[in-house]
mmCIF file of C-alpha atoms in Angstrom:
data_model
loop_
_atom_site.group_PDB
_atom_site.id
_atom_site.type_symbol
_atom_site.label_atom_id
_atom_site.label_comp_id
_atom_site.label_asym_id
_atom_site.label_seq_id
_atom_site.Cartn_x
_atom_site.Cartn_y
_atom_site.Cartn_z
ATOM 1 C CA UNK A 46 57.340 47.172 5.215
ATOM 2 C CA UNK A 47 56.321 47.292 9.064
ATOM 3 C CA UNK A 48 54.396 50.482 8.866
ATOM 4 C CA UNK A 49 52.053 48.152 6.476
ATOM 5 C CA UNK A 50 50.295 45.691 8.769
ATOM 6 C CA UNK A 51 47.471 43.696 7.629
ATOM 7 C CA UNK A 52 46.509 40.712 9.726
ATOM 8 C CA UNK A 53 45.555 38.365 7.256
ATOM 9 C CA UNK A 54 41.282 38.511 6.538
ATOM 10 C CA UNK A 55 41.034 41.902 7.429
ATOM 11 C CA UNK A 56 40.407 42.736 4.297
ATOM 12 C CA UNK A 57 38.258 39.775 3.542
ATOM 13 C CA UNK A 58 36.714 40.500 6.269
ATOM 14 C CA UNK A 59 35.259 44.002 5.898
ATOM 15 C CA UNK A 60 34.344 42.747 2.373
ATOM 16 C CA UNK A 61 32.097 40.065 3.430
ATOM 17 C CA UNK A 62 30.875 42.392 6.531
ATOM 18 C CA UNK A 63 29.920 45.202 4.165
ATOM 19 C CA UNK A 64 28.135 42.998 1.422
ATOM 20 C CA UNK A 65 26.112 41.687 4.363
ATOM 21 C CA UNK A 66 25.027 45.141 5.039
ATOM 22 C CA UNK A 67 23.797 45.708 1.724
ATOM 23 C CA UNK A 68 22.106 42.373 1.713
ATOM 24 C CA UNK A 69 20.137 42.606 5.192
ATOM 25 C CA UNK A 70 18.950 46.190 4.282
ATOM 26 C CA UNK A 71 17.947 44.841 1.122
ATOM 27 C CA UNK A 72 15.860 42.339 3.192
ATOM 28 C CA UNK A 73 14.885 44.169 5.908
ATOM 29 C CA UNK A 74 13.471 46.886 3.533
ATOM 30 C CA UNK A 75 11.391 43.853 1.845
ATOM 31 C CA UNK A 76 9.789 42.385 5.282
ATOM 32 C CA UNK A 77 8.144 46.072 6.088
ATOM 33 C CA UNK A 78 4.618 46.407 5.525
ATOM 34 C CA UNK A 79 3.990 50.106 4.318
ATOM 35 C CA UNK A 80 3.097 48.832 0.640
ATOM 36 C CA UNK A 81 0.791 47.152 1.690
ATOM 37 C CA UNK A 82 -0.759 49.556 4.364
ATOM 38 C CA UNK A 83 -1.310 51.971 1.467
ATOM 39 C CA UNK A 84 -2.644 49.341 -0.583
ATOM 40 C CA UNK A 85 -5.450 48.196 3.031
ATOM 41 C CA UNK A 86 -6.439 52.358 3.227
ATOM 42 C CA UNK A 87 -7.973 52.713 -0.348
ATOM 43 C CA UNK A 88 -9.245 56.404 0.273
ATOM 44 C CA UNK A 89 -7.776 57.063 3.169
ATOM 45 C CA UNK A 90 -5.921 60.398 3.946
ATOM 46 C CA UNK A 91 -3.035 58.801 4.828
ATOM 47 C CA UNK A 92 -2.616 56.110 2.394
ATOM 48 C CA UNK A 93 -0.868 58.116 0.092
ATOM 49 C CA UNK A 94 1.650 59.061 3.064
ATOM 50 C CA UNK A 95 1.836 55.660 3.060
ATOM 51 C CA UNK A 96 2.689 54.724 -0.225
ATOM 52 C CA UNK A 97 4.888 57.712 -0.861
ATOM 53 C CA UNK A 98 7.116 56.484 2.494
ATOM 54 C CA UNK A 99 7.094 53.071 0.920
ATOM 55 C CA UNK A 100 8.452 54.462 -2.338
ATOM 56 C CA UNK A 101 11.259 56.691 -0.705
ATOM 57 C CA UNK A 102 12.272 53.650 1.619
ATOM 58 C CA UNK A 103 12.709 51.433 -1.605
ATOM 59 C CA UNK A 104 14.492 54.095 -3.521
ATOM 60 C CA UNK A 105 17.069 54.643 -0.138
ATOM 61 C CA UNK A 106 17.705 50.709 0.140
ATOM 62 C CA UNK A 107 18.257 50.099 -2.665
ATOM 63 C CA UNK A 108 20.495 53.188 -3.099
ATOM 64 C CA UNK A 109 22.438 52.030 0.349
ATOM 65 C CA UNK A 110 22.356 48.400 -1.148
ATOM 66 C CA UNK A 111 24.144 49.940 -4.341
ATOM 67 C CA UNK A 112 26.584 51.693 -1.993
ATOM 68 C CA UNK A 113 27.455 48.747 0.314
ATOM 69 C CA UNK A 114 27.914 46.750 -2.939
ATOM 70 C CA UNK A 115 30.226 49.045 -5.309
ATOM 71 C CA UNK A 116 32.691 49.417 -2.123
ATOM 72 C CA UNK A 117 32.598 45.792 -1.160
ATOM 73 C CA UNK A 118 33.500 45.317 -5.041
ATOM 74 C CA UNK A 119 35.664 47.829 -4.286
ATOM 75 C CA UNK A 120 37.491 46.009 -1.649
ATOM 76 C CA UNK A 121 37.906 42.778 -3.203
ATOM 77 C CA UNK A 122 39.687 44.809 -5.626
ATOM 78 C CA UNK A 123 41.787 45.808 -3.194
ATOM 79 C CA UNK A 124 42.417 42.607 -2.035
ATOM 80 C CA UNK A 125 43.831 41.114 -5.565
ATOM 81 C CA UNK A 126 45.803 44.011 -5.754
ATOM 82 C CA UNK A 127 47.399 43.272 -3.055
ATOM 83 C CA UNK A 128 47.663 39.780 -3.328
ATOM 84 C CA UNK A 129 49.898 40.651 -6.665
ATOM 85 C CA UNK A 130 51.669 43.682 -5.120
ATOM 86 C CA UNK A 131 53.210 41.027 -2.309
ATOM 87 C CA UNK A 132 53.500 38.243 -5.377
ATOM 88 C CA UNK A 133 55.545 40.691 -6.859
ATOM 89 C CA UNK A 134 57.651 41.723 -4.320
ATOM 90 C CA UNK A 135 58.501 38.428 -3.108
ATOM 91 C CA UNK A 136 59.233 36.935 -6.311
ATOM 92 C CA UNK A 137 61.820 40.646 -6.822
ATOM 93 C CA UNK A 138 63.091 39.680 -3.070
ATOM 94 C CA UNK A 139 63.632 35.536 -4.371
ATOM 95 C CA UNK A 140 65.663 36.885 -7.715
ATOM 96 C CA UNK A 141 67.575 39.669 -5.471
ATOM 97 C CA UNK A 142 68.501 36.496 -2.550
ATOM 98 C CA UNK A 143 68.956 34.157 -5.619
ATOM 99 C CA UNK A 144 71.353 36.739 -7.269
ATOM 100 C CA UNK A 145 73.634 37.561 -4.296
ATOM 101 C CA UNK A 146 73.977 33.763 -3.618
ATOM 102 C CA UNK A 147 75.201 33.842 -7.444
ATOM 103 C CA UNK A 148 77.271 36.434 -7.061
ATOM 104 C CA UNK A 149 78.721 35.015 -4.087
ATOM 105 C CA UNK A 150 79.756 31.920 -5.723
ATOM 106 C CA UNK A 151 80.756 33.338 -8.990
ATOM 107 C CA UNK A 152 83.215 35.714 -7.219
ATOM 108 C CA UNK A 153 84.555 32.750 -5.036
ATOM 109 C CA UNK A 154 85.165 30.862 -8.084
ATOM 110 C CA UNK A 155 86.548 33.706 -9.670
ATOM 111 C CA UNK A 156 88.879 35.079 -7.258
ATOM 112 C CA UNK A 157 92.628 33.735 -6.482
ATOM 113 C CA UNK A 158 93.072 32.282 -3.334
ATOM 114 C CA UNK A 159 96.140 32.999 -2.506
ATOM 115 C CA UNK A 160 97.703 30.921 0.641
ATOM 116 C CA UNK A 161 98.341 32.160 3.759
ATOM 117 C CA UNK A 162 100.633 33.045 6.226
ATOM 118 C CA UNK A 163 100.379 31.771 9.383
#
């Protein structure tokens, strides 16, 4: 078990780090103006390079947000299954310690003692 090391909240951690991501891109993408600089240019040359750079910004947020989302899911995942993998293994390390201690006694109680010589 040494070669696993998790300091506890590292995962917790990168989980609330990478939903963060997604959020502030999310944001950030919603603060820009280019919507509405197509929308001041009626006519213009350029407004439909405008609106077109506003569309494929919105479509790659919100694909990034999507992304940053599905692995921080991902991760808390992660972290439940390892919260039950160590449940489990602590709980099979309590019934082997709890065992021995009963076999312990049972073969104390069980076995002659037979006096010795001294």
């Amino acid at each position: 078990m040494e070669e696993i090391f998790l300091p506890v909240g590292d995962l917790e951690s990168l989980q609330d780090s990478t939903a963060a991501i997604g959020r502030d891109a999310e944001s950030a993408a919603s603060r820009l103006a280019l919507p509405q600089v197509a929308a001041a240019m009626p006519g213009s040359a350029a407004a439909p390079n405008a609106a077109d750079t506003a569309d494929a910004l919105r479509v790659a947020t919100t694909h990034l947000t999507q992304e940053y989302t599905e692995f921080s899911n991902k991760v808390l995942i992660a972290i439940d299954s390892f919260a039950q993998a160590e449940d489990k293994m602590v709980a099979t390390y309590q019934q082997l310690a709890g065992q021995r201690a009963l076999d312990s006694a049972t073969i104390g109680i069980l076995s002659p003692q037979f006096p010795t010589e001294e």
